Amino acid sequence: MLSLDPFLPENPMSQTVEEIKIASDYLRGTIAATLADPLQDGFSEDDKNLIKFHGFYQQKSRAKDVPEAEKRATFMVRGRIPGGRLTADQYLAWDDLGDLYGGQALRLTTRQAVQLHGIVKDDLRPLLKAVHDMNLTTIGACGDVVRNVTQSVNPRGLSEYDLLDIPATLLSDHFQFKSSAWAEIWLGEERISVPGDEQEPVFGKTYLPRKFKMAITLAGDNGIDIYTNDLAFVATLENGLISGYFVFAGGGMGMTHNKPETYPRIADLVGWIPADKLLATAEAAVGVHRDFGDRNNRKHSRLKYVIQEQGIEWFRAELEKRQQFEFLNKSLPAWNTPNYLGWQQRTDGTWSLGVHILCGRIKNSEKGQLKAALRNVVRKYRPTVQLTADQDLILQGIKSEDKQGLERILAESGYAWESGSKIFDRGLACVSLPTCPLALAEAERVLDDVLSAIDSKLEIHGLKHRAPIVRMTGCPNGCSRPYSAEIGIVGQLPGKYAIFLGGTPAGDKIARLWVQKISLERLADTLEPVLFRWKTGGLENESLGEYVQRVGVESLNS
Ligand code: SRM
Ligand code: SF4
């Protein structure tokens, strides 16, 4: 029976994740034993929680045409790629791994990482070792720890953006868990620590109550949606160096339908810190989550609930006590979300090409040979690659004389890598069906049709060039950040969606629930009157989201 109190575990008799972490001997559990057992295709219920810390999830096909008894456990593996920065060799290595283990596909994520799906148990070890060999890892890509650190992209090769590489990597490395369980299990390294004697300096034995997400950007650039993170650092510059950071905390998207005690939240500005206080502040914020996050109810355990309930003043004071200095007040510059798609010249004279990839899915299909084309391009022209928080990628450092050849390879692939219409540029959908176990409705597989349908309404009203940001998810967890989009379409039931309105292009406002249980086929028709009202009632250059914020979601029903 489901608990009526959303803050109580659904089955109080079951081993909680907290107990599993404590009993795991620093994330070892029985993972190694299961790996060695040829009769098991998947891990025990307890270990299913632990493998997330190692960077992968156990899944099962949700295809209706395969009988349940025939379904085998498969795995989704996620990389930890700070700032989504890859060398040409690292991109090619991921591409190889997609061919070898991941169903000939890669999936770029909304946090600048790569995921592979459909992995079988016996392939986990060679796969994770291969990720290690490319000088990356899967450590802490999932689980109750600090996840992949996102960083604003740098298509123009500007030196001020390059400055973010060091703090992004520093944060990522500093908060990577220290247990040698990963190296023992996946690389076969010998255990050097004595059981019972191991230390996890920042997290402790029970790690964090829940996931913790960090982002870093330059003041004025919110291309990575910093307000949706637990903690974000927004760098200010002086004399060509980072002088300090605005610190934001308490963002998060996840909610549950019809449970108002769960909600998406945008981060608050805590204050400004000098550059040398970065790690101390990050440790203090992670420490507050570790010590005050709700360990009894995982639906209530994110830092956003601590901050919402205790107040931002309390949080600021707690951080100041822990880091032993005070935040300063500075005025925050206005936000932009710079476009990275298409060609841009870099400061060193070379070029970047931002490639639009629908839902981040890189594969060869009837829509074109995208995977093969990107592989050929990277092999031939050796660009560095930066993954974006909008599931795209940027090829960087292309010589002028190579531009034509590169475009030819992409054109010959038959894949529409230049998004045909503005609504596709920032349109996102989460993975959803068939792999995500939490999906209630389609997202990625229908995004193309949904965006096209809304686009045709925009065309009727002469609004195509002002297309709003549309993001879709298969459930309310918010993996494509629908609640910071101008139009958020959130799965409720198979074929039925709630529509949230009022996020803004700057990404600093939260969208609010407008209507529920709208069928897939009626989404665009339902939105059309709102588009019309925006067109006729909006101020000059006012985006749809800003319009909704001004008039209020409720007024759209009258
Ligand atoms: Fe997410 C859980 C996919 C970004 C909030 N997310 C999941 C799982 C692992 C489902 C599960 O728990 O079994 C999904 C795996 C699907 C699959 O088959 O691949 C999943 N999340 C994704 C990705 C791949 C979506 C995508 O299409 O790109 C993103 C991977 C990011 C990465 O590289 O690390 C992804 N997830 C996000 C984001 C966006 C972000 O961080 O910028 C959010 C909202 C921000 C936030 O964390 O609040 C997000 N994912 C969630 C939640 C809700 C957490 C909550 O506080 O309630 C869940 C459910 C959970 O953790 O229990 C979830
Ligand atoms: Fe799965 Fe829901 Fe995340 Fe989509 S939003 S990937 S359906 S958990």
PDB file of N, CA and C in Angstrom, residues 38-74:
ATOM      1  N   PRO A  38      27.934 -16.075 -13.327  1.00  0.00           N
ATOM      2  CA  PRO A  38      27.392 -16.130 -14.687  1.00  0.00           C
ATOM      3  C   PRO A  38      25.877 -16.346 -14.716  1.00  0.00           C
ATOM      4  N   LEU A  39      25.301 -16.749 -13.575  1.00  0.00           N
ATOM      5  CA  LEU A  39      23.853 -17.001 -13.566  1.00  0.00           C
ATOM      6  C   LEU A  39      23.028 -15.722 -13.351  1.00  0.00           C
ATOM      7  N   GLN A  40      23.690 -14.659 -12.963  1.00  0.00           N
ATOM      8  CA  GLN A  40      22.965 -13.402 -12.702  1.00  0.00           C
ATOM      9  C   GLN A  40      23.126 -12.439 -13.869  1.00  0.00           C
ATOM     10  N   ASP A  41      21.998 -11.939 -14.390  1.00  0.00           N
ATOM     11  CA  ASP A  41      22.132 -10.902 -15.429  1.00  0.00           C
ATOM     12  C   ASP A  41      22.059  -9.506 -14.829  1.00  0.00           C
ATOM     13  N   GLY A  42      21.667  -9.429 -13.546  1.00  0.00           N
ATOM     14  CA  GLY A  42      21.575  -8.121 -12.910  1.00  0.00           C
ATOM     15  C   GLY A  42      21.959  -8.196 -11.446  1.00  0.00           C
ATOM     16  N   PHE A  43      21.879  -7.027 -10.774  1.00  0.00           N
ATOM     17  CA  PHE A  43      22.344  -6.922  -9.396  1.00  0.00           C
ATOM     18  C   PHE A  43      21.186  -7.016  -8.406  1.00  0.00           C
ATOM     19  N   SER A  44      21.519  -7.285  -7.145  1.00  0.00           N
ATOM     20  CA  SER A  44      20.498  -7.379  -6.089  1.00  0.00           C
ATOM     21  C   SER A  44      19.852  -6.006  -5.884  1.00  0.00           C
ATOM     22  N   GLU A  45      18.707  -6.001  -5.196  1.00  0.00           N
ATOM     23  CA  GLU A  45      18.006  -4.735  -4.946  1.00  0.00           C
ATOM     24  C   GLU A  45      18.924  -3.734  -4.239  1.00  0.00           C
ATOM     25  N   ASP A  46      19.684  -4.208  -3.247  1.00  0.00           N
ATOM     26  CA  ASP A  46      20.576  -3.286  -2.528  1.00  0.00           C
ATOM     27  C   ASP A  46      21.653  -2.740  -3.458  1.00  0.00           C
ATOM     28  N   ASP A  47      22.263  -3.646  -4.215  1.00  0.00           N
ATOM     29  CA  ASP A  47      23.351  -3.206  -5.091  1.00  0.00           C
ATOM     30  C   ASP A  47      22.865  -2.277  -6.202  1.00  0.00           C
ATOM     31  N   LYS A  48      21.577  -2.409  -6.560  1.00  0.00           N
ATOM     32  CA  LYS A  48      21.046  -1.497  -7.583  1.00  0.00           C
ATOM     33  C   LYS A  48      21.202  -0.041  -7.149  1.00  0.00           C
ATOM     34  N   ASN A  49      21.168   0.177  -5.827  1.00  0.00           N
ATOM     35  CA  ASN A  49      21.402   1.543  -5.334  1.00  0.00           C
ATOM     36  C   ASN A  49      22.884   1.913  -5.390  1.00  0.00           C
ATOM     37  N   LEU A  50      23.738   0.938  -5.142  1.00  0.00           N
ATOM     38  CA  LEU A  50      25.182   1.229  -5.078  1.00  0.00           C
ATOM     39  C   LEU A  50      25.796   1.437  -6.455  1.00  0.00           C
ATOM     40  N   ILE A  51      25.301   0.689  -7.459  1.00  0.00           N
ATOM     41  CA  ILE A  51      25.924   0.805  -8.791  1.00  0.00           C
ATOM     42  C   ILE A  51      25.761   2.210  -9.360  1.00  0.00           C
ATOM     43  N   LYS A  52      24.740   2.937  -8.871  1.00  0.00           N
ATOM     44  CA  LYS A  52      24.561   4.309  -9.367  1.00  0.00           C
ATOM     45  C   LYS A  52      25.799   5.158  -9.048  1.00  0.00           C
ATOM     46  N   PHE A  53      26.338   4.957  -7.842  1.00  0.00           N
ATOM     47  CA  PHE A  53      27.544   5.708  -7.464  1.00  0.00           C
ATOM     48  C   PHE A  53      28.703   5.376  -8.413  1.00  0.00           C
ATOM     49  N   HIS A  54      28.670   4.171  -8.966  1.00  0.00           N
ATOM     50  CA  HIS A  54      29.740   3.748  -9.886  1.00  0.00           C
ATOM     51  C   HIS A  54      29.484   4.264 -11.302  1.00  0.00           C
ATOM     52  N   GLY A  55      28.319   4.886 -11.513  1.00  0.00           N
ATOM     53  CA  GLY A  55      28.066   5.549 -12.794  1.00  0.00           C
ATOM     54  C   GLY A  55      27.107   4.825 -13.713  1.00  0.00           C
ATOM     55  N   PHE A  56      26.307   3.896 -13.188  1.00  0.00           N
ATOM     56  CA  PHE A  56      25.353   3.236 -14.081  1.00  0.00           C
ATOM     57  C   PHE A  56      24.104   2.773 -13.352  1.00  0.00           C
ATOM     58  N   TYR A  57      23.045   2.601 -14.110  1.00  0.00           N
ATOM     59  CA  TYR A  57      21.739   2.190 -13.585  1.00  0.00           C
ATOM     60  C   TYR A  57      21.352   0.865 -14.202  1.00  0.00           C
ATOM     61  N   GLN A  58      20.670   0.044 -13.416  1.00  0.00           N
ATOM     62  CA  GLN A  58      20.092  -1.170 -13.986  1.00  0.00           C
ATOM     63  C   GLN A  58      18.716  -0.839 -14.551  1.00  0.00           C
ATOM     64  N   GLN A  59      18.475  -1.301 -15.773  1.00  0.00           N
ATOM     65  CA  GLN A  59      17.195  -1.030 -16.428  1.00  0.00           C
ATOM     66  C   GLN A  59      16.642  -2.310 -17.035  1.00  0.00           C
ATOM     67  N   LYS A  60      15.444  -2.204 -17.531  1.00  0.00           N
ATOM     68  CA  LYS A  60      14.822  -3.344 -18.205  1.00  0.00           C
ATOM     69  C   LYS A  60      14.015  -2.754 -19.348  1.00  0.00           C
ATOM     70  N   SER A  61      14.056  -3.408 -20.494  1.00  0.00           N
ATOM     71  CA  SER A  61      13.287  -2.873 -21.618  1.00  0.00           C
ATOM     72  C   SER A  61      11.830  -2.716 -21.229  1.00  0.00           C
ATOM     73  N   ARG A  62      11.223  -1.597 -21.643  1.00  0.00           N
ATOM     74  CA  ARG A  62       9.798  -1.408 -21.365  1.00  0.00           C
ATOM     75  C   ARG A  62       8.965  -1.657 -22.618  1.00  0.00           C
ATOM     76  N   ALA A  63       9.628  -2.293 -23.622  1.00  0.00           N
ATOM     77  CA  ALA A  63       8.908  -2.580 -24.866  1.00  0.00           C
ATOM     78  C   ALA A  63       7.750  -3.528 -24.583  1.00  0.00           C
ATOM     79  N   LYS A  64       6.582  -3.208 -25.140  1.00  0.00           N
ATOM     80  CA  LYS A  64       5.395  -4.022 -24.840  1.00  0.00           C
ATOM     81  C   LYS A  64       5.393  -5.329 -25.619  1.00  0.00           C
ATOM     82  N   ASP A  65       6.144  -5.373 -26.736  1.00  0.00           N
ATOM     83  CA  ASP A  65       6.086  -6.569 -27.591  1.00  0.00           C
ATOM     84  C   ASP A  65       7.017  -7.690 -27.109  1.00  0.00           C
ATOM     85  N   VAL A  66       7.812  -7.429 -26.033  1.00  0.00           N
ATOM     86  CA  VAL A  66       8.678  -8.497 -25.509  1.00  0.00           C
ATOM     87  C   VAL A  66       8.053  -9.029 -24.210  1.00  0.00           C
ATOM     88  N   PRO A  67       7.801 -10.357 -24.099  1.00  0.00           N
ATOM     89  CA  PRO A  67       7.218 -10.892 -22.861  1.00  0.00           C
ATOM     90  C   PRO A  67       8.131 -10.620 -21.663  1.00  0.00           C
ATOM     91  N   GLU A  68       7.518 -10.285 -20.511  1.00  0.00           N
ATOM     92  CA  GLU A  68       8.277  -9.935 -19.297  1.00  0.00           C
ATOM     93  C   GLU A  68       9.362 -10.967 -18.990  1.00  0.00           C
ATOM     94  N   ALA A  69       8.996 -12.274 -19.097  1.00  0.00           N
ATOM     95  CA  ALA A  69       9.924 -13.338 -18.726  1.00  0.00           C
ATOM     96  C   ALA A  69      11.180 -13.332 -19.596  1.00  0.00           C
ATOM     97  N   GLU A  70      11.065 -12.792 -20.780  1.00  0.00           N
ATOM     98  CA  GLU A  70      12.231 -12.789 -21.684  1.00  0.00           C
ATOM     99  C   GLU A  70      13.100 -11.550 -21.528  1.00  0.00           C
ATOM    100  N   LYS A  71      12.635 -10.603 -20.714  1.00  0.00           N
ATOM    101  CA  LYS A  71      13.403  -9.355 -20.595  1.00  0.00           C
ATOM    102  C   LYS A  71      14.618  -9.550 -19.694  1.00  0.00           C
ATOM    103  N   ARG A  72      15.774  -9.185 -20.179  1.00  0.00           N
ATOM    104  CA  ARG A  72      17.017  -9.294 -19.418  1.00  0.00           C
ATOM    105  C   ARG A  72      17.355  -7.922 -18.835  1.00  0.00           C
ATOM    106  N   ALA A  73      18.135  -7.928 -17.765  1.00  0.00           N
ATOM    107  CA  ALA A  73      18.599  -6.651 -17.215  1.00  0.00           C
ATOM    108  C   ALA A  73      19.598  -6.042 -18.183  1.00  0.00           C
ATOM    109  N   THR A  74      19.460  -4.757 -18.415  1.00  0.00           N
ATOM    110  CA  THR A  74      20.489  -4.034 -19.170  1.00  0.00           C
ATOM    111  C   THR A  74      20.869  -2.805 -18.343  1.00  0.00           C
TER     112      THR A  74
END
